[in-house]
Coordinates of C-alpha atoms and ligand atoms in Angstrom, one line a residue:
X242 CA 0.0 0.0 0.0
X243 CA 1.6 3.3 -1.1
X244 CA 1.2 6.6 0.7
X245 CA 1.7 10.3 -0.1
X246 CA 3.5 12.5 2.5
X247 CA 2.4 16.1 1.9
X248 CA 4.0 19.2 3.5
X249 CA 1.9 22.2 2.8
X250 CA 3.0 25.8 2.6
X251 CA 5.2 25.8 -0.6
X252 CA 4.5 28.2 -3.4
X253 CA 2.2 26.7 -6.0
X254 CA 1.9 27.9 -9.6
X255 CA 2.7 27.3 -13.2
X256 CA 0.8 25.0 -15.6
X257 CA -0.6 21.5 -15.7
X258 CA -1.5 19.5 -18.8
X259 CA -4.7 17.6 -18.3
X260 CA -4.7 14.0 -19.4
X261 CA -7.2 12.2 -21.5
X262 CA -10.5 11.2 -19.8
X263 CA -10.5 8.0 -17.9
X264 CA -14.2 7.6 -18.1
X265 CA -14.3 8.2 -21.8
X266 CA -11.4 5.9 -22.5
X267 CA -12.9 2.8 -20.7
X268 CA -16.1 2.4 -22.8
X269 CA -14.2 3.4 -26.0
X270 CA -11.5 0.7 -25.4
X271 CA -14.3 -1.8 -24.8
X272 CA -16.1 -0.6 -28.0
X273 CA -13.0 -1.3 -30.1
X274 CA -14.0 -5.0 -29.8
X275 CA -17.0 -4.2 -32.2
X276 CA -14.7 -3.4 -35.1
X277 CA -13.4 -5.9 -37.7
X278 CA -10.5 -3.7 -38.4
X279 CA -7.7 -2.0 -36.6
X280 CA -8.6 1.0 -34.4
X281 CA -6.2 3.7 -33.2
X282 CA -6.8 5.7 -30.0
X283 CA -4.9 8.8 -29.0
X284 CA -4.7 10.6 -25.6
X285 CA -5.5 7.5 -23.5
X286 CA -4.4 8.2 -19.9
X287 CA -1.9 5.6 -18.4
X288 CA -3.8 4.4 -15.4
X289 CA -4.4 1.0 -13.7
X290 CA -8.1 1.2 -14.9
X291 CA -7.2 1.7 -18.6
X292 CA -4.5 -1.0 -18.3
X293 CA -7.1 -3.4 -16.8
X294 CA -9.5 -2.6 -19.6
X295 CA -6.7 -3.4 -22.2
X296 CA -6.1 -6.7 -20.4
X297 CA -9.8 -7.4 -20.6
X298 CA -10.1 -6.9 -24.4
X299 CA -6.8 -8.8 -24.8
X300 CA -8.5 -11.7 -23.0
X301 CA -11.4 -11.3 -25.4
X302 CA -8.9 -11.9 -28.3
X303 CA -7.8 -8.4 -29.3
X304 CA -4.2 -7.4 -29.6
X305 CA -3.3 -4.1 -28.0
X306 CA -0.1 -2.2 -28.6
X307 CA 0.9 1.0 -26.7
X308 CA 2.8 3.6 -28.7
X309 CA 4.2 7.0 -27.6
X310 CA 2.9 6.5 -24.1
X311 CA -0.7 7.5 -24.9
X312 CA -1.7 5.9 -28.2
X313 CA -3.3 2.5 -28.4
X314 CA -3.3 0.4 -31.6
X315 CA -5.9 -2.3 -31.3
X316 CA -6.3 -5.1 -33.7
X317 CA -9.3 -7.4 -33.7
X318 CA -9.1 -11.0 -32.4
X319 CA -9.2 -14.1 -34.5
X320 CA -10.2 -16.4 -31.6
X321 CA -13.5 -16.7 -29.8
X322 CA -12.9 -15.6 -26.2
X323 CA -13.2 -18.1 -23.4
X324 CA -14.9 -17.5 -20.0
X325 CA -11.7 -18.5 -18.0
X326 CA -9.7 -15.8 -19.8
X327 CA -12.2 -13.1 -19.2
X328 CA -12.6 -13.8 -15.5
X329 CA -8.9 -13.6 -14.8
X330 CA -8.6 -10.2 -16.4
X331 CA -11.4 -8.4 -14.8
X332 CA -10.1 -6.3 -11.9
X333 CA -12.1 -3.2 -12.5
X334 CA -15.6 -2.2 -11.8
X335 CA -16.1 -0.9 -15.4
X336 CA -15.5 -4.5 -16.6
X337 CA -19.3 -4.5 -17.1
X338 CA -18.7 -2.2 -20.1
X339 CA -17.4 -5.3 -22.0
X340 CA -20.8 -6.9 -22.0
X341 CA -22.4 -4.8 -24.7
X342 CA -19.5 -5.3 -27.3
X343 CA -19.1 -9.0 -26.4
X344 CA -22.8 -9.8 -26.7
X345 CA -23.2 -8.0 -30.0
X346 CA -20.0 -9.5 -31.5
X347 CA -19.9 -13.1 -30.0
X348 CA -23.5 -13.6 -28.7
X349 CA -22.0 -14.3 -25.3
X350 CA -20.5 -12.5 -22.3
X351 CA -19.5 -13.5 -18.8
X352 CA -18.1 -11.2 -16.1
X353 CA -17.6 -11.2 -12.4
X354 CA -20.1 -8.9 -10.7
X355 CA -18.6 -5.4 -10.5
X356 CA -16.0 -4.4 -7.9
X357 CA -14.2 -1.0 -8.0
X358 CA -14.9 2.1 -5.7
X359 CA -17.0 1.2 -2.7
X360 CA -19.5 4.0 -3.3
X361 CA -22.8 2.5 -2.7
X362 CA -24.2 -0.8 -4.0
X363 CA -23.6 0.1 -7.7
X364 CA -25.9 -2.5 -9.3
X365 CA -26.1 -3.2 -13.0
X366 CA -29.9 -3.9 -13.2
X367 CA -30.4 -1.2 -15.8
X368 CA -27.8 -2.7 -18.1
X369 CA -29.4 -6.2 -17.7
X370 CA -32.9 -4.8 -18.3
X371 CA -31.7 -3.2 -21.5
X372 CA -30.0 -6.4 -22.8
X373 CA -33.0 -8.5 -21.9
X374 CA -35.2 -6.1 -24.0
X375 CA -32.7 -6.7 -26.8
X376 CA -33.3 -10.4 -26.5
X377 CA -30.4 -11.7 -24.3
X378 CA -30.9 -14.5 -21.8
X379 CA -29.3 -13.8 -18.4
X380 CA -28.0 -16.2 -15.8
X381 CA -26.6 -15.0 -12.5
X382 CA -24.3 -17.3 -10.5
X383 CA -22.2 -16.9 -7.4
X384 CA -20.4 -13.6 -8.1
X385 CA -20.8 -13.6 -11.9
X386 CA -23.3 -12.8 -14.6
X387 CA -23.5 -14.6 -17.9
X388 CA -25.5 -13.3 -21.0
X389 CA -26.3 -15.2 -24.2
X390 CA -28.2 -14.5 -27.4
X391 CA -28.6 -16.0 -30.8
X392 CA -29.1 -12.5 -32.1
X393 CA -30.0 -9.1 -30.6
X394 CA -33.1 -7.3 -31.8
X395 CA -33.7 -3.5 -32.2
X396 CA -35.9 -2.2 -29.4
X397 CA -36.9 0.9 -27.4
X398 CA -35.4 1.1 -23.9
X399 CA -36.4 3.6 -21.2
X400 CA -33.7 3.8 -18.5
X401 CA -35.3 4.4 -15.0
X402 CA -32.2 6.5 -14.2
X403 CA -29.9 8.2 -16.8
X404 CA -27.0 5.7 -15.9
X405 CA -23.8 6.6 -17.7
X406 CA -22.6 3.0 -17.9
X407 CA -25.9 1.6 -19.0
X408 CA -26.3 4.2 -21.8
X409 CA -22.7 3.4 -23.0
X410 CA -23.1 -0.4 -22.8
X411 CA -26.4 -0.4 -24.6
X412 CA -25.2 2.1 -27.2
X413 CA -22.2 -0.2 -27.9
X414 CA -24.4 -3.3 -28.4
X415 CA -26.9 -1.5 -30.6
X416 CA -24.2 -0.6 -33.1
X417 CA -24.2 -4.2 -34.5
X418 CA -28.0 -4.7 -34.3
X419 CA -29.9 -4.7 -37.6
X420 CA -32.4 -1.9 -37.3
X421 CA -33.0 1.1 -35.0
X422 CA -32.5 1.0 -31.2
X423 CA -33.7 3.9 -29.1
X424 CA -32.5 4.6 -25.6
X425 CA -34.7 7.0 -23.7
X426 CA -33.8 8.9 -20.5
X427 CA -30.2 8.3 -21.6
X428 CA -27.2 9.9 -19.8
X429 CA -26.0 13.1 -21.5
X430 CA -22.4 13.2 -20.1
X431 CA -19.6 14.3 -22.3
X432 CA -18.1 10.8 -22.1
X433 CA -21.2 9.4 -23.7
X434 CA -20.9 11.9 -26.5
X435 CA -17.2 11.0 -26.9
X436 CA -18.1 7.3 -27.2
X437 CA -20.8 8.2 -29.8
X438 CA -18.0 10.1 -31.7
X439 CA -15.8 7.0 -31.7
X440 CA -18.6 4.7 -32.8
X441 CA -19.6 7.1 -35.6
X442 CA -15.9 7.1 -36.7
X443 CA -16.1 3.3 -37.0
X444 CA -19.2 3.7 -39.2
X445 CA -22.2 3.5 -36.9
X446 CA -25.2 5.9 -37.3
X447 CA -26.0 7.5 -34.0
X448 CA -28.3 10.4 -33.5
X449 CA -29.0 12.5 -30.3
X450 CA -25.9 11.6 -28.2
X451 CA -25.8 14.3 -25.5
X452 CA -29.6 14.5 -25.4
X453 CA -31.9 12.2 -23.4
X454 CA -32.9 10.3 -26.5
X455 CA -30.3 8.4 -28.4
X456 CA -31.1 6.6 -31.7
X457 CA -28.7 4.0 -33.0
X458 CA -29.0 2.4 -36.4
X459 CA -26.8 -0.7 -36.4
X460 CA -24.5 -1.9 -39.1
X461 CA -23.4 -5.4 -40.1
X462 CA -19.8 -4.5 -39.6
X463 CA -17.8 -1.6 -38.1
X464 CA -14.5 -0.6 -39.6
X465 CA -11.3 1.2 -39.0
X466 CA -11.2 4.4 -36.9
X467 CA -8.6 6.7 -35.5
X468 CA -9.9 8.8 -32.6
X469 CA -8.6 11.2 -29.9
X470 CA -10.2 11.0 -26.4
X471 CA -11.5 14.2 -24.7
X472 CA -9.6 15.7 -21.8
X473 CA -10.5 14.6 -18.3
X474 CA -13.0 17.1 -16.8
X475 CA -12.7 15.6 -13.3
X476 CA -8.9 15.9 -13.3
X477 CA -9.2 19.5 -14.5
X478 CA -11.8 20.3 -11.8
X479 CA -9.5 18.7 -9.1
X480 CA -6.5 20.9 -10.1
X481 CA -8.8 24.0 -10.1
X482 CA -9.6 23.2 -6.5
X483 CA -5.9 22.7 -5.6
X484 CA -5.3 26.2 -7.0
X485 CA -8.3 27.6 -5.1
X486 CA -7.5 26.0 -1.7
X487 CA -3.8 27.1 -1.9
X488 CA -4.8 30.6 -3.2
X489 CA -2.5 30.1 -6.2
X490 CA -2.6 31.0 -9.9
X491 CA -2.7 27.9 -12.1
X492 CA -3.0 27.4 -15.8
X493 CA -4.6 24.2 -17.1
X494 CA -3.9 23.1 -20.6
X495 CA -5.9 20.7 -22.7
X496 CA -9.4 21.3 -21.3
X497 CA -12.8 21.8 -22.7
X498 CA -14.4 24.5 -20.6
X499 CA -17.9 23.6 -21.7
X500 CA -17.6 20.3 -19.9
X501 CA -16.7 22.1 -16.7
X502 CA -19.6 24.6 -16.6
X503 CA -21.2 23.4 -13.3
X504 CA -17.8 23.3 -11.6
X505 CA -16.8 26.7 -12.8
X506 CA -20.2 28.2 -11.8
X507 CA -19.7 26.9 -8.2
X508 CA -16.1 28.1 -8.1
X509 CA -17.2 31.6 -9.2
X510 CA -19.9 31.6 -6.5
X511 CA -17.2 30.8 -4.0
X512 CA -15.3 33.8 -5.2
X513 CA -12.7 32.1 -7.5
X514 CA -12.3 33.5 -11.0
X515 CA -11.6 31.2 -14.0
X516 CA -10.5 32.8 -17.3
X517 CA -10.4 31.1 -20.6
X518 CA -7.6 31.3 -23.1
X519 CA -8.3 29.0 -26.1
X520 CA -8.1 25.4 -24.8
X521 CA -6.6 26.6 -21.5
X522 CA -8.2 27.7 -18.3
X523 CA -6.5 30.0 -15.7
X524 CA -7.5 29.9 -12.0
X525 CA -7.3 33.2 -10.3
X526 CA -7.8 32.6 -6.6
X527 CA -9.4 34.9 -4.0
X528 CA -8.2 35.6 -0.4
X529 CA -11.5 34.5 1.2
X530 CA -13.4 31.5 -0.1
X531 CA -17.2 31.8 0.4
X532 CA -19.2 28.7 1.4
X533 CA -21.5 27.4 -1.3
X534 CA -24.3 24.7 -1.5
X535 CA -24.0 21.8 -3.9
X536 CA -26.4 19.2 -5.1
X537 CA -24.9 16.4 -7.3
X538 CA -27.0 15.5 -10.4
X539 CA -26.6 13.8 -13.8
X540 CA -24.9 16.0 -16.4
X541 CA -25.2 19.0 -16.9
X542 CA -25.8 19.1 -13.1
X543 CA -22.9 19.3 -10.7
X544 CA -20.8 16.1 -11.1
X545 CA -20.8 13.5 -8.2
X546 CA -17.1 12.9 -9.1
X547 CA -16.3 16.5 -7.9
X548 CA -18.4 16.3 -4.7
X549 CA -15.7 15.0 -2.3
X550 CA -13.1 17.5 -3.6
X551 CA -15.5 20.5 -3.1
X552 CA -16.2 19.4 0.5
X553 CA -12.4 19.9 1.2
X554 CA -12.6 23.4 -0.2
X555 CA -15.7 24.2 1.8
X556 CA -14.1 22.9 5.0
X557 CA -11.9 26.0 4.9
X558 CA -14.5 28.5 3.5
X559 CA -16.2 31.4 5.2
X560 CA -19.6 30.2 6.4
X561 CA -21.7 27.1 6.2
X562 CA -22.3 25.0 3.0
X563 CA -24.7 22.1 2.4
X564 CA -23.9 19.2 0.1
X565 CA -26.6 16.9 -1.2
X566 CA -25.5 13.7 -2.9
X567 CA -28.3 12.4 -5.1
X568 CA -26.4 10.1 -7.5
X569 CA -24.8 7.6 -5.2
X570 CA -26.2 6.5 -1.9
X571 CA -22.9 6.1 0.0
X572 CA -20.5 8.7 -1.2
X573 CA -19.4 10.5 1.9
X574 CA -16.5 8.2 2.6
X575 CA -14.1 11.2 2.8
X576 CA -16.0 12.7 5.8
X577 CA -14.5 10.8 8.7
X578 CA -11.0 11.4 7.3
X579 CA -11.7 15.1 6.8
X580 CA -13.0 15.3 10.4
X581 CA -9.7 13.8 11.6
X582 CA -8.0 16.8 9.9
X583 CA -10.2 19.2 11.9
X584 CA -13.1 19.7 9.4
X585 CA -16.5 20.4 10.9
X586 CA -19.0 18.2 9.0
X587 CA -22.3 16.7 10.0
X588 CA -24.0 14.0 7.9
X589 CA -27.7 13.3 7.8
X590 CA -28.5 10.7 5.1
X591 CA -27.5 12.0 1.8
X592 CA -26.9 15.6 3.1
X593 CA -23.7 16.9 4.7
X594 CA -23.5 20.3 6.4
X595 CA -20.0 21.8 6.4
X596 CA -19.0 24.6 8.8
X597 CA -15.9 26.3 7.4
X598 CA -13.0 26.5 9.7
X599 CA -9.9 28.8 9.5
X600 CA -7.4 26.0 9.1
X601 CA -7.3 22.2 9.0
X602 CA -4.5 20.2 10.7
X603 CA -2.3 17.7 9.0
X604 CA -3.0 14.1 9.9
X605 CA -2.5 10.5 8.9
X606 CA -5.6 9.6 6.8
X607 CA -6.7 6.9 4.4
X608 CA -8.0 7.2 0.8
X609 CA -11.1 5.0 0.7
X610 CA -11.9 5.6 -2.9
X611 CA -10.6 7.5 -5.9
X612 CA -12.3 10.9 -5.4
X613 CA -12.3 10.7 -1.6
X614 CA -8.5 10.3 -2.0
X615 CA -8.2 13.4 -4.2
X616 CA -10.3 15.3 -1.6
X617 CA -7.7 14.4 1.1
X618 CA -4.9 15.7 -1.0
X619 CA -6.7 19.0 -1.3
X620 CA -7.4 19.1 2.4
X621 CA -3.7 18.3 3.1
X622 CA -2.7 21.4 1.1
X623 CA -5.1 23.6 3.1
X624 CA -3.8 22.2 6.4
X625 CA -1.2 23.3 8.9
X626 CA 1.5 20.6 9.3
X627 CA 2.3 17.4 7.4
X628 CA -0.2 14.8 6.3
X629 CA 0.2 11.2 5.3
X630 CA -2.4 9.8 2.9
X631 CA -2.5 6.0 2.8
X632 CA -3.9 3.7 0.1
X633 CA -3.0 6.1 -2.7
X634 CA -3.5 3.3 -5.3
X635 CA -7.1 4.4 -5.2
X636 CA -6.1 7.9 -6.3
X637 CA -3.8 6.6 -9.0
X638 CA -6.7 4.7 -10.6
X639 CA -8.0 8.0 -11.9
X640 CA -5.2 10.6 -11.9
X641 CA -2.3 10.0 -14.3
X642 CA 1.2 10.7 -12.8
X643 CA -0.5 12.6 -10.0
X644 CA 2.4 12.9 -7.7
X645 CA 4.6 14.1 -10.6
X646 CA 2.1 16.7 -11.8
X647 CA 1.7 18.0 -8.2
X648 CA 5.5 18.2 -7.7
X649 CA 5.8 20.1 -11.0
X650 CA 3.5 22.9 -9.7
X651 CA 5.4 23.2 -6.5
X652 CA 3.6 20.8 -4.1
X653 CA 5.9 19.2 -1.6
X654 CA 4.8 15.6 -2.0
X655 CA 6.7 12.3 -1.5
X656 CA 5.5 8.9 -2.3
X657 CA 6.4 6.2 0.3
Ligands
UD1_721 C1 -19.9 6.5 -14.2 C2 -18.5 7.0 -13.9 C3 -18.4 7.4 -12.5 C4 -19.4 8.5 -12.1 C5 -20.8 8.0 -12.5 C6 -21.9 9.1 -12.4 C7 -17.2 5.6 -15.4 C8 -16.3 4.4 -15.6 N1 -17.6 5.9 -14.2 O1 -20.1 5.4 -13.3 O2 -17.1 8.0 -12.3 O3 -19.4 8.8 -10.8 O4 -20.8 7.6 -13.9 O5 -21.6 10.2 -13.1 O6 -17.6 6.2 -16.4 N2 -27.4 2.4 -11.1 C9 -28.4 1.5 -10.9 N3 -28.5 0.4 -11.8 C10 -27.7 0.3 -12.9 C11 -26.7 1.3 -13.1 C12 -26.6 2.4 -12.2 O7 -29.1 1.6 -9.9 O8 -27.8 -0.6 -13.6 C13 -27.3 3.6 -10.2 C14 -25.9 3.6 -9.5 O9 -26.0 2.7 -8.4 C15 -25.8 5.0 -9.1 C16 -26.5 5.7 -10.3 O10 -27.3 4.8 -10.9 O11 -26.5 5.3 -7.9 C17 -25.5 6.3 -11.3 O12 -24.7 5.3 -11.8 P1 -24.1 5.3 -13.3 O13 -24.5 6.6 -14.0 O14 -24.4 4.0 -14.0 O15 -22.5 5.3 -13.0 P2 -21.4 4.5 -13.6 O16 -21.6 4.3 -15.0 O17 -21.2 3.3 -12.8

């Protein structure tokens, strides 16, 4: 188990280049299975999650080559994948994203039930409901789910909740279905739109990605595509908060500001100024951070993946802020650790009330999941005295070369 030791108080500034989006890369790497030809992906972040997804498609028969650190060259498999191979490879929660492409291509998929961040139950019932409507037969055993079909049929699917993963998985499967599949109450996240961009580049016909109704007209075959992944909006948001909490100027390169609207709006409300400069954003901090209220929602609402990090900022803001988490039922894992650092937070169900305090104190704390871990790094930078953050492998699942990027902007951080 690795740990970060952070000594706050150093001068922070300069620029950070934001990596490709983890959450766009995962469904896109899975979708490459749909093609009969080679696909080339640029701007893939090097993270344990993307490596695990590459292992998974390799087990499914693809050959994957990494070039220039961030480019993947994926060639289709010539073998039919076997269950034993697939189970071995699947170490990530997003392994469920393989179901759609596998089912459409091979008429079969088997995966262990999802692991990953422990943020609530995270079921996959919406995915399974959609595949059933497409004609798949589902069998659930001890710790795994197996799906089979002779062929998938076009259908109309209404999602009870605009699940990002279910929208992506069903969109992927629909690309090889003869006829028109419609997904209603679909997720509208930028990562869904990016996946649609990749599928379109492979030859699929997709209409309405980014709205709540997506229509997919499947093709017999999908072909070659070369595609560049969007920048990671959550990594960008996290660095904005690092600048805000340390009252530093920071320039972020390779960002799409449109994807960050809800985060920028809340930072502005807290008194922090963000200026745009053609593909870059500059954070101009303020001396006194104002408390704000946050309610997480599906896109374009405030992202649940930025909730924990905002709570750290609000722990040192002027006044009282309220955070309501509506997307996941158990996503306040950072709170006991922030309290150990002196934060004043009370939780009642899915609501947290944060009373800002002048300064937090450095402490030994544990990262319990990816974004909770990032929140602790932000809190450590706002604290007086050293902090040690344990279990940083959670953080490194989602932030590429995090320690190196933090050091490059002046953070005194050591990995132990
Ligand atoms: C994705 C992101 C994750 C982000 C989340 C919400 C990836 C790899 N991960 O996760 O970082 O926090 O979107 O923006 O892209 N649900 C069900 N049944 C289902 C599916 C989901 O009840 O079949 C529930 C979940 O438990 C959760 C909510 O729906 O409460 C949202 O989940 P979903 O949008 O599916 O998130 P993920 O795709 O898992």
